[in-house]
Short mmCIF file of N, CA, C and O in Angstrom, two decimals:
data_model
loop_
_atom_site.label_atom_id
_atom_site.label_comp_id
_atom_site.label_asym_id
_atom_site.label_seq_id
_atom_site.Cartn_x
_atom_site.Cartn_y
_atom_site.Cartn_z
N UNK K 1 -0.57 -9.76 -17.48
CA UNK K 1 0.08 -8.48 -17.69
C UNK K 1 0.26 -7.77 -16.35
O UNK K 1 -0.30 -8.06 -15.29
N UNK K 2 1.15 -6.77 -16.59
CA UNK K 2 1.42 -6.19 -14.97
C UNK K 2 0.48 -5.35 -14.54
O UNK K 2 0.46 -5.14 -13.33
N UNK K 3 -0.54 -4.67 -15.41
CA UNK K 3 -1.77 -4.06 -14.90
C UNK K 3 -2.80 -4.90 -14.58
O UNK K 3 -3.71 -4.29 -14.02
N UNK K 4 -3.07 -6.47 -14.78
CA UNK K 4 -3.58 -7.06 -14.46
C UNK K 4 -3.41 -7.67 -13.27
O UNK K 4 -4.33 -8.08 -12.57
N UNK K 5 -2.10 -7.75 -12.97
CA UNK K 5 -1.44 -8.28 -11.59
C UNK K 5 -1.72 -6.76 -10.46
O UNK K 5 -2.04 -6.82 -9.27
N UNK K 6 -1.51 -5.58 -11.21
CA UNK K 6 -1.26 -4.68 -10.37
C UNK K 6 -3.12 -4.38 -9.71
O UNK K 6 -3.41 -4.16 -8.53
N UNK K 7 -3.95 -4.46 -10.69
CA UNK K 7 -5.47 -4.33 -10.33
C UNK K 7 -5.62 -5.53 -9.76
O UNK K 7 -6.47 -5.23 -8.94
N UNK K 8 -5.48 -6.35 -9.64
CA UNK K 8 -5.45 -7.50 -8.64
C UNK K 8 -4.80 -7.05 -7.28
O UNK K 8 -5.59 -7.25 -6.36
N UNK K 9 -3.74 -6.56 -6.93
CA UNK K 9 -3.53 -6.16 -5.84
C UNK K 9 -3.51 -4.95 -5.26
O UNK K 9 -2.95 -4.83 -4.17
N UNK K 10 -4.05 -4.00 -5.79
CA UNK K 10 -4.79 -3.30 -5.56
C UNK K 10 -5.90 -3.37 -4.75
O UNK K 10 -6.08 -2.71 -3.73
N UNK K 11 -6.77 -4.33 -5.30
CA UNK K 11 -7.86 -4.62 -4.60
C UNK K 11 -7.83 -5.93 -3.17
O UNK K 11 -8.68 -6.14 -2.31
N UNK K 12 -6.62 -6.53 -3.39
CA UNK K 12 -6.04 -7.36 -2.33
C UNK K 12 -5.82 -6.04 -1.13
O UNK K 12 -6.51 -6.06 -0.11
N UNK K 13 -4.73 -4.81 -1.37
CA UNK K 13 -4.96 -4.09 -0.03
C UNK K 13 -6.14 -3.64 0.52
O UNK K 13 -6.28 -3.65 1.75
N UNK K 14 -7.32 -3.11 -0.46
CA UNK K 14 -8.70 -2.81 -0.11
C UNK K 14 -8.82 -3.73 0.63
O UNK K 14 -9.78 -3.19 1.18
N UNK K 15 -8.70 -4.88 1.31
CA UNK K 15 -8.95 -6.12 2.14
C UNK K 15 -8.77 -5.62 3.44
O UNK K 15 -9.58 -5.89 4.33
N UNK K 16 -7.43 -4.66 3.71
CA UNK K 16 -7.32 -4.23 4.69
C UNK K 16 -7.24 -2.26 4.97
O UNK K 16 -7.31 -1.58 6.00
N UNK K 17 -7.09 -1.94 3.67
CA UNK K 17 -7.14 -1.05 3.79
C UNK K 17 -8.26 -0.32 2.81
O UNK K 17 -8.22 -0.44 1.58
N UNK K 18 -9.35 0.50 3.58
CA UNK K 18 -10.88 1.01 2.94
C UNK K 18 -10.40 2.37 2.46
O UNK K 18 -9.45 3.00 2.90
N UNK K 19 -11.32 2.76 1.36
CA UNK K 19 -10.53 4.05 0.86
C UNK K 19 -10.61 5.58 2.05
O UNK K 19 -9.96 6.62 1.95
N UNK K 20 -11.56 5.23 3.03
CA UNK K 20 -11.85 6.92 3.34
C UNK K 20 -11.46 6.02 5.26
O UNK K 20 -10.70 6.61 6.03
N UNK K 21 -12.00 4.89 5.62
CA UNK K 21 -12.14 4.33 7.22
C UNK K 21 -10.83 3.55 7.16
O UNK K 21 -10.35 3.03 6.15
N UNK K 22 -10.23 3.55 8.62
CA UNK K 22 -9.40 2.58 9.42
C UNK K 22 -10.25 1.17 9.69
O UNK K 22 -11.35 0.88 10.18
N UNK K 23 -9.07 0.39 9.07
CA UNK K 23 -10.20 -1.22 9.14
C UNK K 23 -9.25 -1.93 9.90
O UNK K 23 -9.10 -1.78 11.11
N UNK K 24 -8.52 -2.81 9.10
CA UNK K 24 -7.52 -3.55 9.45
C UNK K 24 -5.82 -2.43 9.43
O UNK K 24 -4.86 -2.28 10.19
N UNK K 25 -6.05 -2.14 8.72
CA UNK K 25 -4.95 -0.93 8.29
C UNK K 25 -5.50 0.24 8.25
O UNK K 25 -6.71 0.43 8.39
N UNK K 26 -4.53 1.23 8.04
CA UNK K 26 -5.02 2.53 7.80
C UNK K 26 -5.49 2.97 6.30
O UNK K 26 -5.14 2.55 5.20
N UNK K 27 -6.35 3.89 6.65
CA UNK K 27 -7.44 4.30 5.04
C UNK K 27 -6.27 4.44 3.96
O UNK K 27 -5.13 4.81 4.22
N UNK K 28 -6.76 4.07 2.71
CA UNK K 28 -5.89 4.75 1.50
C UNK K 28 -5.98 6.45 1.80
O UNK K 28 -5.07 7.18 1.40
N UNK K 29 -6.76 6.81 2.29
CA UNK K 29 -6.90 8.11 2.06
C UNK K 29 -5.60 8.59 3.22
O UNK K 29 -4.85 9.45 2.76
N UNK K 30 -5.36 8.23 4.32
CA UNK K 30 -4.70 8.60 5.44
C UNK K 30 -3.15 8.38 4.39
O UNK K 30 -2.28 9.21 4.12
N UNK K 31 -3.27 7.16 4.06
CA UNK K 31 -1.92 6.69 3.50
C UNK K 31 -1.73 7.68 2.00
O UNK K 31 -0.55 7.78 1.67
N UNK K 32 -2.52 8.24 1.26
CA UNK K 32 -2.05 9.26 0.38
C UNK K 32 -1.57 10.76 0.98
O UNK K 32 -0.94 11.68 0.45
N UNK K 33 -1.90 10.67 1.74
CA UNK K 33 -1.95 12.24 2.85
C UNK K 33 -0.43 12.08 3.64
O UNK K 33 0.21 13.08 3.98
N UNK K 34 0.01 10.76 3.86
CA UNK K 34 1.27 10.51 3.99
C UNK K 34 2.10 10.44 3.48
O UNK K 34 3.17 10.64 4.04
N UNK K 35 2.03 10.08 2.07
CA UNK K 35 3.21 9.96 0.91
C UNK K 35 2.65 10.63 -0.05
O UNK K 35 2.70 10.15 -1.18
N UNK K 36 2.20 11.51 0.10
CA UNK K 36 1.71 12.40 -1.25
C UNK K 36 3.25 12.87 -1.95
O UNK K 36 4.31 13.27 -1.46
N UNK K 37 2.89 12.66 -3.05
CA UNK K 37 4.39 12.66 -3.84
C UNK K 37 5.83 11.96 -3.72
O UNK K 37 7.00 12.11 -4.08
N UNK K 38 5.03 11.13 -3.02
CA UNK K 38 6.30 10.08 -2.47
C UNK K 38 6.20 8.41 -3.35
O UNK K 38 6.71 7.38 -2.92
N UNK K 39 6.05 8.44 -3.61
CA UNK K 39 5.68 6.48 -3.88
C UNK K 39 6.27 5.93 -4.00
O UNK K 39 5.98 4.85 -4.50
N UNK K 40 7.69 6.25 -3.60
CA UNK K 40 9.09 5.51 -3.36
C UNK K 40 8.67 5.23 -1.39
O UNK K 40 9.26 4.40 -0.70
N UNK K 41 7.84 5.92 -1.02
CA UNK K 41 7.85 5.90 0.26
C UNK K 41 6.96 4.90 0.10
O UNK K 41 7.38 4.15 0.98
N UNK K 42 6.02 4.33 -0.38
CA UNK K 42 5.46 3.45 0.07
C UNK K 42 5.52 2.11 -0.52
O UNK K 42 4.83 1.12 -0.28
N UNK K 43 6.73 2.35 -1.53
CA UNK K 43 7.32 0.97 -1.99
C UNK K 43 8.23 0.61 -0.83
O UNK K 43 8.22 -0.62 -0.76
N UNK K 44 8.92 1.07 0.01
CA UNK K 44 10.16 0.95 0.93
C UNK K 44 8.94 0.55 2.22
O UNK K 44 9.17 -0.38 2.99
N UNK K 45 8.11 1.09 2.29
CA UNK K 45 6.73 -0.13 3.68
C UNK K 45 6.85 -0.83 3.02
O UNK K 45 7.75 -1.64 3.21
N UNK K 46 5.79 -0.97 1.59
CA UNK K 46 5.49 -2.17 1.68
C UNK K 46 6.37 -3.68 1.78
O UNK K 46 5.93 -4.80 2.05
N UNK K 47 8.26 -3.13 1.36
CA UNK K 47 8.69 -4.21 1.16
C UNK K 47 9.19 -4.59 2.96
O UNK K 47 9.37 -5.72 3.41
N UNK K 48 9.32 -3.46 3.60
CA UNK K 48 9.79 -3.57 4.58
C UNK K 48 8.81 -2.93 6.02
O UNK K 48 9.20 -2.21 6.94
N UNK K 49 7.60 -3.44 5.80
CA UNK K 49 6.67 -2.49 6.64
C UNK K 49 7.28 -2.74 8.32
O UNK K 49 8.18 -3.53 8.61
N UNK K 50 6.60 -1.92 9.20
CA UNK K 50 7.25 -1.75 10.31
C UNK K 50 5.92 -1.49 11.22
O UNK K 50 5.18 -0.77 10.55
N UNK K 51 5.22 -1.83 12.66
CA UNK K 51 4.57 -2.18 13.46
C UNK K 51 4.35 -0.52 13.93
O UNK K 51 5.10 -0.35 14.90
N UNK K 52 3.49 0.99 13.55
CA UNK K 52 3.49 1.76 13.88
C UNK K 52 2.22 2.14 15.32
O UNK K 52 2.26 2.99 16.21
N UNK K 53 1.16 1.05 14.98
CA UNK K 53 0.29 1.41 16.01
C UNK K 53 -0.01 -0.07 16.33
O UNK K 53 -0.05 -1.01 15.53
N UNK K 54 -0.20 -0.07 17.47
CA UNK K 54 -0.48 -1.47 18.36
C UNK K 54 -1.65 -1.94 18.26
O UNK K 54 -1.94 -3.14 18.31
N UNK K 55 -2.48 -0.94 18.11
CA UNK K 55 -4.16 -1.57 17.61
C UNK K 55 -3.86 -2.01 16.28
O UNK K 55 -4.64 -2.90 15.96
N UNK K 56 -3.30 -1.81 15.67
CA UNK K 56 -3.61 -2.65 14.24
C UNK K 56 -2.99 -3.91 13.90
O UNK K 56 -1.88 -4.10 14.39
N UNK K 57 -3.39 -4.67 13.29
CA UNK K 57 -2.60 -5.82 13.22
C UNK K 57 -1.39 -5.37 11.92
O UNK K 57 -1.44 -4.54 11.01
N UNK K 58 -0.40 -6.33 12.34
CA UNK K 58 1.57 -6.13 11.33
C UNK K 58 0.57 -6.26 10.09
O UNK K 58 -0.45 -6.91 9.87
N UNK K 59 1.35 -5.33 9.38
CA UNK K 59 1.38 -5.60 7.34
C UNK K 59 2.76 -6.62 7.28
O UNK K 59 3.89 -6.50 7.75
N UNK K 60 2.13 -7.64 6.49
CA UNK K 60 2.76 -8.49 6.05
C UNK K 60 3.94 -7.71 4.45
O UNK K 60 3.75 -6.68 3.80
N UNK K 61 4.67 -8.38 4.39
CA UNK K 61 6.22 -7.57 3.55
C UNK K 61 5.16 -8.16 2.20
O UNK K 61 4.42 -9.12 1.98
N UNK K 62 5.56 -7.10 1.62
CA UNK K 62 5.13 -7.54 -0.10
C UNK K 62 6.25 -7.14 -0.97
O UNK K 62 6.02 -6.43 -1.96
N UNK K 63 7.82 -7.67 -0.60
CA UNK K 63 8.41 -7.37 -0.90
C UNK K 63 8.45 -8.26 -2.39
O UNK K 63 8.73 -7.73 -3.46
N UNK K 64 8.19 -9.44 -2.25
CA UNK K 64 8.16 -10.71 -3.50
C UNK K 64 7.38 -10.07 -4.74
O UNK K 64 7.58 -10.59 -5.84
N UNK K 65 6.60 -9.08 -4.66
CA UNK K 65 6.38 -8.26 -6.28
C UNK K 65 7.35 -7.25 -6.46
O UNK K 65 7.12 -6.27 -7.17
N UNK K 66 8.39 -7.41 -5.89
CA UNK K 66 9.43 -6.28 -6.28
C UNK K 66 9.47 -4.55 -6.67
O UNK K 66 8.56 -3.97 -7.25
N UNK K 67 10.22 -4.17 -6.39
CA UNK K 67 9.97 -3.18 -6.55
C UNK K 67 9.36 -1.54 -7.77
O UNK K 67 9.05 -0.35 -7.70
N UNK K 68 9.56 -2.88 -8.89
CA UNK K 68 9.01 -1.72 -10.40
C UNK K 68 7.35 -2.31 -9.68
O UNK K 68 6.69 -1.61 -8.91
N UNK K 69 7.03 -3.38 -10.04
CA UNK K 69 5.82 -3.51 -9.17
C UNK K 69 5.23 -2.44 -8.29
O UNK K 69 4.43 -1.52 -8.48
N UNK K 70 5.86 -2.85 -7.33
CA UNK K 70 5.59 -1.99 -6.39
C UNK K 70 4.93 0.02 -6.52
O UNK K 70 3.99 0.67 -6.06
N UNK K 71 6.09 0.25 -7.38
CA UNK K 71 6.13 1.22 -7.85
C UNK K 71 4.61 1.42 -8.29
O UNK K 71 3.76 2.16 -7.80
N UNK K 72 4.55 0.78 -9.07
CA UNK K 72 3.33 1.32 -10.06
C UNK K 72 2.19 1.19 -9.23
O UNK K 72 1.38 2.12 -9.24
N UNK K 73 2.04 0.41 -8.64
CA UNK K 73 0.99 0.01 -7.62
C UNK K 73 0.63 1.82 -6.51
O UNK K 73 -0.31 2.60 -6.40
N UNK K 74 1.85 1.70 -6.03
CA UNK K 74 1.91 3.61 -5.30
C UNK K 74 1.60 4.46 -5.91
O UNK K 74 1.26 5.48 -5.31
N UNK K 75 1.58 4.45 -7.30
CA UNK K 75 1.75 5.29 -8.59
C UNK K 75 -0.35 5.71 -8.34
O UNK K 75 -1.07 6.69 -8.15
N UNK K 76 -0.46 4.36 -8.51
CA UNK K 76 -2.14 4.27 -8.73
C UNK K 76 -2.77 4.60 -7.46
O UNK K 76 -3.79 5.29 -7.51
N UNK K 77 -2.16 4.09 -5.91
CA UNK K 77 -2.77 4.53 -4.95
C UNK K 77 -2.90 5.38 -4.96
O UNK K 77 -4.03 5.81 -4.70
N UNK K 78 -1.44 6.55 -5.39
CA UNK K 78 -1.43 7.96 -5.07
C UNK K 78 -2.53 8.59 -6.13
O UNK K 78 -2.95 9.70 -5.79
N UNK K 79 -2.89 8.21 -6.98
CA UNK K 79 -3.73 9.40 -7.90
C UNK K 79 -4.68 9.83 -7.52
O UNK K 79 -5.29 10.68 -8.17
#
């Protein structure tokens, strides 16, 4: 089911991204503080992310779960 796929990757970004610290990526928390009310904004990274700070290593495109995907996934980060 797609909440099963979607709690699955969910916890795939926790890999790089920790809810409150900068790890591999930046915190969920930094990244809700950025798209707060946006989650069209962070469907359009994830499918097309872009190299913003040099210390961190590239986010790979997660464009292949498409974008209703996607969606819902931002939906849940953002809450």
């Amino acid at each position: 089911s797609i909440l099963v796929i979607n709690l699955k990757t969910i916890m795939a970004c926790r890999a790089c991204h920790h809810p409150k610290d900068q790890t591999v990526g930046p915190s969920l928390e930094f990244i809700r503080g950025r798209y707060a009310g946006n989650p069209n904004g962070i469907v359009e990274w994830a499918m097309d992310p872009k190299k913003n700070n040099p210390q961190l290593a590239p986010m790979p495109s997660f464009k292949f779960l498409g974008k209703k995907r996607l969606r819902t996934i931002a939906e849940k980060i953002l809450e």
